[in-house]
Coordinates of C-alpha atoms in Angstrom, one line a residue:
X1 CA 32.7 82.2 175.9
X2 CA 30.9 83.6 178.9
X3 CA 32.9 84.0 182.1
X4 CA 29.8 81.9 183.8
X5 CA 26.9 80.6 182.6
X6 CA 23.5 82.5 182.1
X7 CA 21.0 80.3 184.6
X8 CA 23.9 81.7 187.3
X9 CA 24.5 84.8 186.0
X10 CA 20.8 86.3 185.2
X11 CA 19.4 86.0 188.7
X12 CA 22.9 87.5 190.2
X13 CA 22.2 90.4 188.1
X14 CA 18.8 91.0 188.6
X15 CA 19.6 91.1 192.5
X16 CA 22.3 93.0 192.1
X17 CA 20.7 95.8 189.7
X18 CA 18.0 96.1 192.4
X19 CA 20.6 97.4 194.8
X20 CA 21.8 100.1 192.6
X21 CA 20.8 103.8 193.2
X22 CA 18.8 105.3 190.5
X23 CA 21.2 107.1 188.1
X24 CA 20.0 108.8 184.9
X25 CA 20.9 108.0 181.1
X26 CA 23.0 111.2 180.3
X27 CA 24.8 113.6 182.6
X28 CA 22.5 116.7 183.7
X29 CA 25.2 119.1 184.4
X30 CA 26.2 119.3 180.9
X31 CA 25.5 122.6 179.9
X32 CA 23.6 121.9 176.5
X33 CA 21.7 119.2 178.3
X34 CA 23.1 116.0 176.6
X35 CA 26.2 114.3 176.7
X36 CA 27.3 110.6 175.9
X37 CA 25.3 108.0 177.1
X38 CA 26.1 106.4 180.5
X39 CA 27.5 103.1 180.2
X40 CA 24.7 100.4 180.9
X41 CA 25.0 99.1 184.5
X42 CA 24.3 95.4 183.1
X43 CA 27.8 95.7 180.5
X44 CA 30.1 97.0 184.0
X45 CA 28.6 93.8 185.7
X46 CA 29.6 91.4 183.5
X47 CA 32.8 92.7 182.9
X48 CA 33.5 92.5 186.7
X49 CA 32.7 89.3 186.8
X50 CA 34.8 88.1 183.5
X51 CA 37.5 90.1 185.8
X52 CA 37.0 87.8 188.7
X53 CA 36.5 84.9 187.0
X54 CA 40.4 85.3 184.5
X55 CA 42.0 87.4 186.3
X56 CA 43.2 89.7 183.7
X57 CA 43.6 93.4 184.0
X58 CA 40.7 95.9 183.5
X59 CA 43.1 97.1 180.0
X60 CA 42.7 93.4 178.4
X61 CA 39.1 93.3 179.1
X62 CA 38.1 96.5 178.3
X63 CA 37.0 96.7 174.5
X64 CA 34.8 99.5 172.5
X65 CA 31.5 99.0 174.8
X66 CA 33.3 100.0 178.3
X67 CA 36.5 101.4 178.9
X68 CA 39.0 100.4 181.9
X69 CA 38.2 103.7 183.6
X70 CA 34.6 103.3 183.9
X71 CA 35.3 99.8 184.7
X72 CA 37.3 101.3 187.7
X73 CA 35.4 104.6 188.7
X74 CA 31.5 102.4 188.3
X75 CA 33.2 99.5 190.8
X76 CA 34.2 102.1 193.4
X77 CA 31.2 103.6 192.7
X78 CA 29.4 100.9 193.5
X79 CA 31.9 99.7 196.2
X80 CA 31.0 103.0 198.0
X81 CA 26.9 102.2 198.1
X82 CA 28.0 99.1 199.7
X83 CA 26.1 97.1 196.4
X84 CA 28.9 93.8 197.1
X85 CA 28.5 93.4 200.6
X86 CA 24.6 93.4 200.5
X87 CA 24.8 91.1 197.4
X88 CA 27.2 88.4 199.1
X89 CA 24.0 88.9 202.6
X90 CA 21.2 89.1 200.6
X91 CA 22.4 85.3 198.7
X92 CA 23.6 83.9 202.5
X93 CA 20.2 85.2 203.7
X94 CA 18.1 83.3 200.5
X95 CA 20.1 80.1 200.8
X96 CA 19.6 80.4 204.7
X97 CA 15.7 80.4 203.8
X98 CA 15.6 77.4 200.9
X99 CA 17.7 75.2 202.3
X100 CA 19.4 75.9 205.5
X101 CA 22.9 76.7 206.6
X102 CA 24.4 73.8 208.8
X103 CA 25.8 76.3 211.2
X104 CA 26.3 73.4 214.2
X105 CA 29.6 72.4 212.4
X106 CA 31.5 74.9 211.0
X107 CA 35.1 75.0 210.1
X108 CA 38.3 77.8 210.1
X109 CA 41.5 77.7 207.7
X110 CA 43.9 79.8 206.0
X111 CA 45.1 79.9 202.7
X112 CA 47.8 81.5 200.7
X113 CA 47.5 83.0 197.9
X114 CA 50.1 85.2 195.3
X115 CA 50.2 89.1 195.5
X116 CA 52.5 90.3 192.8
X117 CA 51.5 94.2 193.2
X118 CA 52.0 93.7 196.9
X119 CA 49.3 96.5 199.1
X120 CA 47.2 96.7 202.1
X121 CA 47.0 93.2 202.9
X122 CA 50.2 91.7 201.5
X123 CA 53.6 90.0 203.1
X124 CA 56.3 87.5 202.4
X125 CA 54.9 84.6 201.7
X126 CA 57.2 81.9 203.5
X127 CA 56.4 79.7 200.6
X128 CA 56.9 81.3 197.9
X129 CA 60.5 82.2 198.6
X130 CA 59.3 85.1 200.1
X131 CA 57.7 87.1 197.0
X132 CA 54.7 89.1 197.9
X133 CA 51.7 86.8 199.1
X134 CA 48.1 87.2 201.1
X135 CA 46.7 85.2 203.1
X136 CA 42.7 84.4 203.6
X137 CA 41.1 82.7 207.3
X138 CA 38.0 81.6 206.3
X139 CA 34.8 80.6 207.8
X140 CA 32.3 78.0 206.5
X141 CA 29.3 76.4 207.7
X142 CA 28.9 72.3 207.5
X143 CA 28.3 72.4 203.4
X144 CA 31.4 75.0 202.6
X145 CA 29.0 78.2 202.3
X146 CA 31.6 80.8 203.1
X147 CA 29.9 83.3 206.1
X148 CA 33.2 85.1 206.5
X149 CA 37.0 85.9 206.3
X150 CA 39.9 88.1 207.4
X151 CA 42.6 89.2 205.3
X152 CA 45.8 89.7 206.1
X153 CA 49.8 89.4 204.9
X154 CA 51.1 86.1 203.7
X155 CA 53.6 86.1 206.3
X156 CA 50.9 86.0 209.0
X157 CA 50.1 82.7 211.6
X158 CA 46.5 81.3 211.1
X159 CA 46.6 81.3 215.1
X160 CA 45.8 85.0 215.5
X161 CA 44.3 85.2 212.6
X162 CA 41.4 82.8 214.6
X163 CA 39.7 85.7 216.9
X164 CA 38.6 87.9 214.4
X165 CA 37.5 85.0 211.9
X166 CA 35.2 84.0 214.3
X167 CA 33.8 87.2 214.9
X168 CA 31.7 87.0 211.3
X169 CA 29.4 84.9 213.4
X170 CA 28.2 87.2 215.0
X171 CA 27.1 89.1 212.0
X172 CA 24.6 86.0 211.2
X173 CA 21.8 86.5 213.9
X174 CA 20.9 83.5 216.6
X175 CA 23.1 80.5 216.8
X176 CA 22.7 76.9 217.5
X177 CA 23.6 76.0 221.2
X178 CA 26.6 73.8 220.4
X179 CA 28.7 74.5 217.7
X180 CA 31.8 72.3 216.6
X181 CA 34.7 74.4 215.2
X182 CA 37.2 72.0 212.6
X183 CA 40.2 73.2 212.9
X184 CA 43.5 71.4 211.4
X185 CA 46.9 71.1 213.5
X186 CA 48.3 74.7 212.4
X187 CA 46.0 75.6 215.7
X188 CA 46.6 72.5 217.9
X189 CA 47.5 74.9 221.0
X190 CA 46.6 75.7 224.9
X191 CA 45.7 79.2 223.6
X192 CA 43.4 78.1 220.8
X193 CA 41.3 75.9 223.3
X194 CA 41.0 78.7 225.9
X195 CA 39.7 81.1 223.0
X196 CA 37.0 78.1 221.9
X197 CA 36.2 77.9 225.6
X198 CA 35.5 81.3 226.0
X199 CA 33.1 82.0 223.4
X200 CA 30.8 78.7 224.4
X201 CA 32.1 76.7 221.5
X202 CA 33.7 73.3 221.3
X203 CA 36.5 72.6 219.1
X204 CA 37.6 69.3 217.0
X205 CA 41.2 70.0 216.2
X206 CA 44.0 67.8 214.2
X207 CA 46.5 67.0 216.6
X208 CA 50.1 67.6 215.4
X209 CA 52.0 64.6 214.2
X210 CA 49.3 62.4 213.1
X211 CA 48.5 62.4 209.3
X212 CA 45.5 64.1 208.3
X213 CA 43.8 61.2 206.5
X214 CA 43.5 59.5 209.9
X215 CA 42.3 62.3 211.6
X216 CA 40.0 64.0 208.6
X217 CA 36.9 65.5 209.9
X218 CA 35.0 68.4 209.1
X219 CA 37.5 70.5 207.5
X220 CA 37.8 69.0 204.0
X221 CA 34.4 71.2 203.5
X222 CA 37.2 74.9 204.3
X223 CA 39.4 72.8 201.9
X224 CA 36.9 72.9 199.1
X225 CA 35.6 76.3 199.6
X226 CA 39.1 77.3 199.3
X227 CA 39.7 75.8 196.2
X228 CA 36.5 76.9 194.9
X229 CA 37.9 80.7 195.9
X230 CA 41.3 80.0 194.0
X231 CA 38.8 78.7 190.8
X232 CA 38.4 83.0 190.7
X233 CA 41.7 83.6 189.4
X234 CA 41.3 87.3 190.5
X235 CA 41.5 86.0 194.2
X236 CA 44.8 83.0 193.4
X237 CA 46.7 85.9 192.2
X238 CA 45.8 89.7 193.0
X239 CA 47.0 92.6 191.8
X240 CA 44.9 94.7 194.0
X241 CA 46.2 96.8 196.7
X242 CA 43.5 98.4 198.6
X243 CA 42.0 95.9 201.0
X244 CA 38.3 97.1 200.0
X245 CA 38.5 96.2 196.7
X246 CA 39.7 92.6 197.4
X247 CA 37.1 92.3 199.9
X248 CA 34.2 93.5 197.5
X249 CA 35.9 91.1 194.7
X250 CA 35.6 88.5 197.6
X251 CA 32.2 89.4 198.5
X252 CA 31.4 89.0 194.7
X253 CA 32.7 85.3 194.6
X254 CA 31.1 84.6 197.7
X255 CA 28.1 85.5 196.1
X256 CA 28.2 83.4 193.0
X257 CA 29.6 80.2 195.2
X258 CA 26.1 81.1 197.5
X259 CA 24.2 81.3 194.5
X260 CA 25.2 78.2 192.5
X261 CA 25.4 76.0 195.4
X262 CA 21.5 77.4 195.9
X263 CA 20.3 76.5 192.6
X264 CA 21.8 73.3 192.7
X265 CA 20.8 71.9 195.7
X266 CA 17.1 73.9 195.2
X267 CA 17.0 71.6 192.3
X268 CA 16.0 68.4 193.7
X269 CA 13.0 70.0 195.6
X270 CA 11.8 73.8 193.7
X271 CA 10.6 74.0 190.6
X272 CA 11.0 77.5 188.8
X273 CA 10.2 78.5 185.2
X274 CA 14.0 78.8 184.5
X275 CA 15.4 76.1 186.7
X276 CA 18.4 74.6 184.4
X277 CA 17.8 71.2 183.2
X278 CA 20.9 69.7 184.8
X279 CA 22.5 70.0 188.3
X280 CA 25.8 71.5 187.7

């Protein structure tokens, strides 16, 4: 069963081979001019993904057509080039041109998620009885198309976490005049409002005490994004412990959420040659 399916997969790939740096077949320092054959890009890229998508180590995935290591060695490869990062811009920037990112409302939360292997961005999660946890502040725009996050230990407020969460937009060019932040009642504070105030933007935040269904607004759109992240059970429970690895694994899954939620809602008004016959 594949990790995702092809209409997803194919145009991901072909993207995402177009980023690579030219490499040749077999090694030429090898002193009688042959050597095994290099692994084929396309076999490391879905692997990766069937990572991401389980969650299971690169040892239970590997099999007689890639090995763990060159799982390992060909992502940091790639993780060096920068190949993840470019992917996750490239499908903001293609989704920004079909159909639009509703950057007028955006919203900000936090989410925690295990980290059995602890590392770079891990802390005690406060509830989880304390076991090794991370936690994620994410930005969406008005449909839930991730622009951005900040990692950090599970122990860690989603108040200070804010700042640099909002910093991603400046990574996405000219912005609308008035922007609407949705935040929930975790940041229903003096400081919060100063820090909205001073960057020009106006904040809707849940007030503390009041349920949330009477106060919903614009935040269930975080909400699903984050349970859309957690669907990746790479990123609902990571073993990882260098922070650059989970944020290329994120960049990855941002990718595919850009991606599918482009071909879906291209459906109703693009026609392509291999446009799947049902929205999914």
């Amino acid at each position: 069963m594949p990790a995702l399916p092809s209409w997803l997969i194919d145009p991901l790939w072909d993207q995402f081979a177009a980023l690579l740096p030219e490499r040749p077949v077999y090694d030429p320092r090898h002193p009688l001019g042959c050597h095994r054959r290099r692994i084929d890009d396309r076999i490391v890229f879905d692997k990766l993904i069937q990572v991401l998508r389980f969650g299971c180590s690169y040892e239970a995935i590997a099999d007689a057509a890639c090995s763990a290591t060159t799982i390992r060695n060909r992502r940091d490869e790639w993780l060096a080039a920068g190949v993840f990062a470019r992917l996750k811009t490239i499908a903001l920037d293609s989704y920004d041109r079909i159909v639009g990112l509703v950057l007028d409302d955006i919203a900000v939360d936090g989410c925690i998620t295990k980290a059995p292997g602890g590392g770079e961005v891990a802390g005690p999660s406060p509830v989880d009885r304390r076991k090794q946890g991370m936690k994620r502040s994410l930005l969406v725009e008005g449909y839930g198309i991730p622009l951005g996050r900040v990692l950090a230990g599970a122990n860690r407020h989603d108040s200070p976490l804010l700042a640099p969460t909002l910093d991603c937009l400046d990574e996405l060019g000219p912005l609308p005049e008035r922007i609407t932040v949705h935040l929930d009642s975790g940041y229903d504070s003096g400081k919060t409002r100063d820090l909205l105030t001073g960057r020009g933007l106006h904040g809707k935040i849940a007030v503390k005490g009041l349920k949330a269904p009477v106060q919903a607004s614009g935040r269930w759109h975080v909400e699903r994004t984050n349970s859309w992240h957690n669907a990746f059970n790479k990123l609902q429970r990571c073993y990882e412990r260098r922070e650059r690895v989970i944020d290329a694994f994120f960049d990855l899954a941002d990718a595919v959420i850009t991606v599918h939620a482009l071909i879906r809602r291209a459906c109703t008004t693009h026609r392509w040659d291999t446009r799947p016959a049902h929205r999914r």
